[in-house]
XYZ file of C-alpha atoms in Angstrom:
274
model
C 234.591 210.477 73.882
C 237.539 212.527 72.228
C 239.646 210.004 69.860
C 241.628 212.820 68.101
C 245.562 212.426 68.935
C 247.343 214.633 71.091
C 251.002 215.453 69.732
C 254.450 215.930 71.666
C 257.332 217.231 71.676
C 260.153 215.406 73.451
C 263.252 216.358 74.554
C 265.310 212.890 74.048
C 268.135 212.793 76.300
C 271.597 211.660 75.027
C 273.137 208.953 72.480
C 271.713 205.097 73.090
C 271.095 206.101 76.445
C 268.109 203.146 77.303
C 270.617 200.523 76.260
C 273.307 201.717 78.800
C 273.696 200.878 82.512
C 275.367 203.058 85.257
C 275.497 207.245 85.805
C 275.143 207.918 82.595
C 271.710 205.697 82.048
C 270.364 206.617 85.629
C 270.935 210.612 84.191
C 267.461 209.599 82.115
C 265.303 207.783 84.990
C 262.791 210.849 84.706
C 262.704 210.669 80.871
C 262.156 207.310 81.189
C 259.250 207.984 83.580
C 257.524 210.457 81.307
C 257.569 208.404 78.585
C 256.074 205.533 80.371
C 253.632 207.674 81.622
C 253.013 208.793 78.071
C 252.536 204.996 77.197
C 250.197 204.873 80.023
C 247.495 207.665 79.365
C 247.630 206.596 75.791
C 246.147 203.293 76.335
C 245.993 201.770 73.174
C 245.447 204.695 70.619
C 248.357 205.161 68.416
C 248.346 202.641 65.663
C 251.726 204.290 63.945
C 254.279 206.641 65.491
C 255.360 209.751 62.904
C 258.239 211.191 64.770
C 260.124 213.995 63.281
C 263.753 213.906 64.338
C 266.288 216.616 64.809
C 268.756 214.042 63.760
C 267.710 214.015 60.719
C 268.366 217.186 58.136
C 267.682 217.677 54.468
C 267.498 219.869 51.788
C 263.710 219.989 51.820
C 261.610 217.246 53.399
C 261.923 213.330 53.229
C 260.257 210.514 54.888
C 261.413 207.207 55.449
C 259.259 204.676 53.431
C 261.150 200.820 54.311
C 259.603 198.463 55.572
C 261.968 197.001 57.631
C 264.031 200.124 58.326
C 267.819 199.845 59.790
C 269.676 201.428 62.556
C 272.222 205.130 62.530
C 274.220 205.177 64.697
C 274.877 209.252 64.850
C 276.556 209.414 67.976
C 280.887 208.477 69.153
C 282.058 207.761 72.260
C 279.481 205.024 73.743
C 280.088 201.221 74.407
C 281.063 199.187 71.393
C 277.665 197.133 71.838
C 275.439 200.303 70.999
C 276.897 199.999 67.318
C 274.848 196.824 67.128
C 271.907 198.000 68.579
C 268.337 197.161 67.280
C 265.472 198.979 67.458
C 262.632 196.276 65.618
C 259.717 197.775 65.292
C 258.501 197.359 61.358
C 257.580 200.935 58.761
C 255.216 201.200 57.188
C 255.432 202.682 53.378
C 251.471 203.367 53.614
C 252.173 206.072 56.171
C 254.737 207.477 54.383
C 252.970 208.083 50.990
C 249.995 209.083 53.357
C 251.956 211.761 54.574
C 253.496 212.374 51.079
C 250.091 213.085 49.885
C 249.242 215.633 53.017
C 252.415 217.345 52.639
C 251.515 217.499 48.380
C 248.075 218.778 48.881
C 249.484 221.636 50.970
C 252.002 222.509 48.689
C 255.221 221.266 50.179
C 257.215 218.607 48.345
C 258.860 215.702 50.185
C 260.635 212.139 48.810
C 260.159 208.811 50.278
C 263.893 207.399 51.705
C 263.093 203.387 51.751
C 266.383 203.481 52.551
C 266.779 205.501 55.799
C 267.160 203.729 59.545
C 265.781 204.946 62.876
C 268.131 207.662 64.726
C 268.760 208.093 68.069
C 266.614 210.807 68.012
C 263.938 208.072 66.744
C 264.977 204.867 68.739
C 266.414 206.314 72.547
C 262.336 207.369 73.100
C 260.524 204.406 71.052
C 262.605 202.436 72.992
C 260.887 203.239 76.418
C 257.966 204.406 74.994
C 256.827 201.252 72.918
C 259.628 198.512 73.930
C 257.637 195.932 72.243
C 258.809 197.346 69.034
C 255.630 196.271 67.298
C 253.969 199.549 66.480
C 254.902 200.672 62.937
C 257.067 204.113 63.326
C 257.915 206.204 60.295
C 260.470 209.051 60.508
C 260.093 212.477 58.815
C 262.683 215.024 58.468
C 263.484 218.759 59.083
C 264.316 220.900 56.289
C 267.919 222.608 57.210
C 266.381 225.645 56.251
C 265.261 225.764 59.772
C 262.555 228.127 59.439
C 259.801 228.160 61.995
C 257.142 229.692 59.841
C 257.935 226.248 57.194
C 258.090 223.845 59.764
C 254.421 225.204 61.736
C 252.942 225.259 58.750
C 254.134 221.603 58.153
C 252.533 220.465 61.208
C 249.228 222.211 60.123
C 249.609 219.590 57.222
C 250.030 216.548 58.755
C 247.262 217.362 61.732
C 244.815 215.277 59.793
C 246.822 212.360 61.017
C 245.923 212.751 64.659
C 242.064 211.527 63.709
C 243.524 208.502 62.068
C 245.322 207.114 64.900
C 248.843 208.469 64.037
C 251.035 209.506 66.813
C 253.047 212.510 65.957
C 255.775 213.511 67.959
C 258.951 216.018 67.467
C 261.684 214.960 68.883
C 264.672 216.975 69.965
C 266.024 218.808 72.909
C 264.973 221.702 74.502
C 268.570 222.744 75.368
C 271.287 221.900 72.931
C 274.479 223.657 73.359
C 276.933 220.154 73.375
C 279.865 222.761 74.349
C 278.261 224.129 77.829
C 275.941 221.087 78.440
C 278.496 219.172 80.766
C 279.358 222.620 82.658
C 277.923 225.543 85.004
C 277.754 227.539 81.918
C 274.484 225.808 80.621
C 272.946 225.605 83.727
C 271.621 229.627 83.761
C 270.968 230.007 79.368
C 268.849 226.688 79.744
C 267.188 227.388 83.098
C 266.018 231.127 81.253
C 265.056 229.511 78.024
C 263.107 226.652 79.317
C 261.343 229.369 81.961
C 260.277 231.335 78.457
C 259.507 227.900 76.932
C 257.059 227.295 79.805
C 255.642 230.754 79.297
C 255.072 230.464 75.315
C 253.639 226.928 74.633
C 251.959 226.082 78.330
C 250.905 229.851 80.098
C 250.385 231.719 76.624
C 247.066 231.306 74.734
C 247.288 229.321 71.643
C 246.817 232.423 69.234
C 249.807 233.969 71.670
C 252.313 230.881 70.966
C 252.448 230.791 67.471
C 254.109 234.414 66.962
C 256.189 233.907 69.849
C 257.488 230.735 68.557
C 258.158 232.595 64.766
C 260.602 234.862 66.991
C 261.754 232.601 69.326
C 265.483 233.973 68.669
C 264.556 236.793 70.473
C 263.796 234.597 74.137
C 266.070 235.318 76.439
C 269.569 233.116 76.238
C 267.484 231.722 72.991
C 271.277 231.802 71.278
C 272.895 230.537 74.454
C 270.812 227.661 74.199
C 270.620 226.596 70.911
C 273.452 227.863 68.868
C 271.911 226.068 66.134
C 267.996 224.995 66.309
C 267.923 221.489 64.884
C 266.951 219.739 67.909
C 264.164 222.824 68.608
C 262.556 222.996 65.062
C 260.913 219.445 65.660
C 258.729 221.455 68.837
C 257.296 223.927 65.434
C 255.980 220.937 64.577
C 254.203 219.300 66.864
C 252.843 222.519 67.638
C 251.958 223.534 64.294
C 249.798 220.219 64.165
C 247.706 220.966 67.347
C 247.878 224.721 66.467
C 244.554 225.668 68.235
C 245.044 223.218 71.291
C 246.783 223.875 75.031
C 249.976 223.168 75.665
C 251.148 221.207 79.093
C 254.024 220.114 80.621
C 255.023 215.898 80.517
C 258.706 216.238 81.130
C 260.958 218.790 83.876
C 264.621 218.402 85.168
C 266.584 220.554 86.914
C 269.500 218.952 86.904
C 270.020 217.023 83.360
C 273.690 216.619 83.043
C 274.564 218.166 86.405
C 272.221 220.908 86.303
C 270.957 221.466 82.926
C 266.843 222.121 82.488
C 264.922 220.057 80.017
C 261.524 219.731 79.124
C 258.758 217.720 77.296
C 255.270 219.051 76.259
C 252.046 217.824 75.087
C 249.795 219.478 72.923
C 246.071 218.938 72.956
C 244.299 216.387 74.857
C 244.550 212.882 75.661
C 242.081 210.380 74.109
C 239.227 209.574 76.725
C 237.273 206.148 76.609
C 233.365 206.548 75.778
């Protein structure tokens, strides 16, 4: 029997996208999938959700602490209704000082936010992943500093988590250029730099993914596909907390947005019943 945690990193698809309806909504049906499927070979693990969002940026580290926490809405251009969204499911401030008190012992410094609300980058894959909103989710943020080498070492911090039930899951995009997402230009940089993806975190040995990750600017059309890396840092992490484990694909498109590549991955494996 294995009870230890796996940890993921998901690539989250666009805006409020699970409370829309038509092309735009359908775009996500494989997400959607994957995350069911997630749900699925879960069972009933996870008794919190840690997810560390490329929506949300600081100087340094915080970690939302209410216990009721609200709604951002950091996204323009949807319906009027997804401004009034509500994503239910409770905090919990004993997670977040637990993970204070990881992050302490290892050295790096981070304040509890009772005040911050669940981003998209939070809520679009809770959503489908746990839409009974009654698992307590806490929300941990990236440091704008965006350097790998801090935020794999940050995982390595909170892995103790994984034993105690915690799901831990980055959350971002593996392609994020907003400019060439919606046009052929995209389709080639994020085809070659989820290819080299695939090659670093699934086909490469664990002790081969971490340096390759430290220079990931250096992947081909790694530039081209991230111009900046907020919604790719959250993958250090998850990583960085199953450092030692395999890597495996939960999540492939082809043709996100038209023809855009995206991808999901799961690191380490999943519990197993005794």
């Amino acid at each position: 029997m294995t009870t230890r945690l796996p940890t993921y990193f998901i690539s989250h698809g666009g805006g409020p996208w699970p409370y829309l309806d038509g092309p735009f909504r359908r775009a996500f049906d494989q997400l959607e999938q994957s995350l069911v499927d997630i749900r699925r070979e879960l069972g009933d693990a996870p008794r919190a959700v840690l997810v560390i969002s490329g929506h949300w940026e600081e100087d340094g580290f915080a970690i939302s602490s209410g216990e009721q926490p609200g709604m951002v809405y950091d996204y323009s251009g949807f319906p009027e209704h997804t401004y009034s969204i509500r994503y239910k499911a409770p905090g919990s401030p004993e997670l977040a000082r637990r993970v204070q008190d990881l992050l302490r012992t290892g050295g790096v410094q981070a304040r509890l936010d009772p005040e911050r609300g669940y981003d998209h980058g939070t809520f679009s894959i809770l959503k489908p992943l746990y839409p009974g909103e009654d698992i307590p989710v806490v929300q941990l943020s990236i440091d704008r500093s965006y350097d790998p080498k801090l935020h794999l070492q940050l995982g390595r911090l909170l892995a103790p988590l994984r034993d105690e039930g915690v799901l831990i899951i980055g959350s971002g995009l593996s392609y994020h250029n907003l400019r060439e997402a919606r046009g052929p230009e995209g389709r080639e940089p994020s085809r070659v730099f989820d290819a080299w993806l695939h090659e670093t975190v699934v086909a490469a040995t664990p002790a081969e993914r971490t340096p390759r990750l430290l220079d990931w600017e250096r992947a081909p059309s790694a530039r081209a596909a991230h111009p900046e890396e907020d919604h790719l840092i959250p993958l250090m992490v998850a990583v960085g907390a199953a450092e030692s484990e395999a890597g495996a694909v939960v999540y492939h498109q082809k043709d996100l947005f038209g023809g855009i590549t995206a991808s999901s991955f799961r690191f380490g494996q999943v519990p197993t019943a005794p």
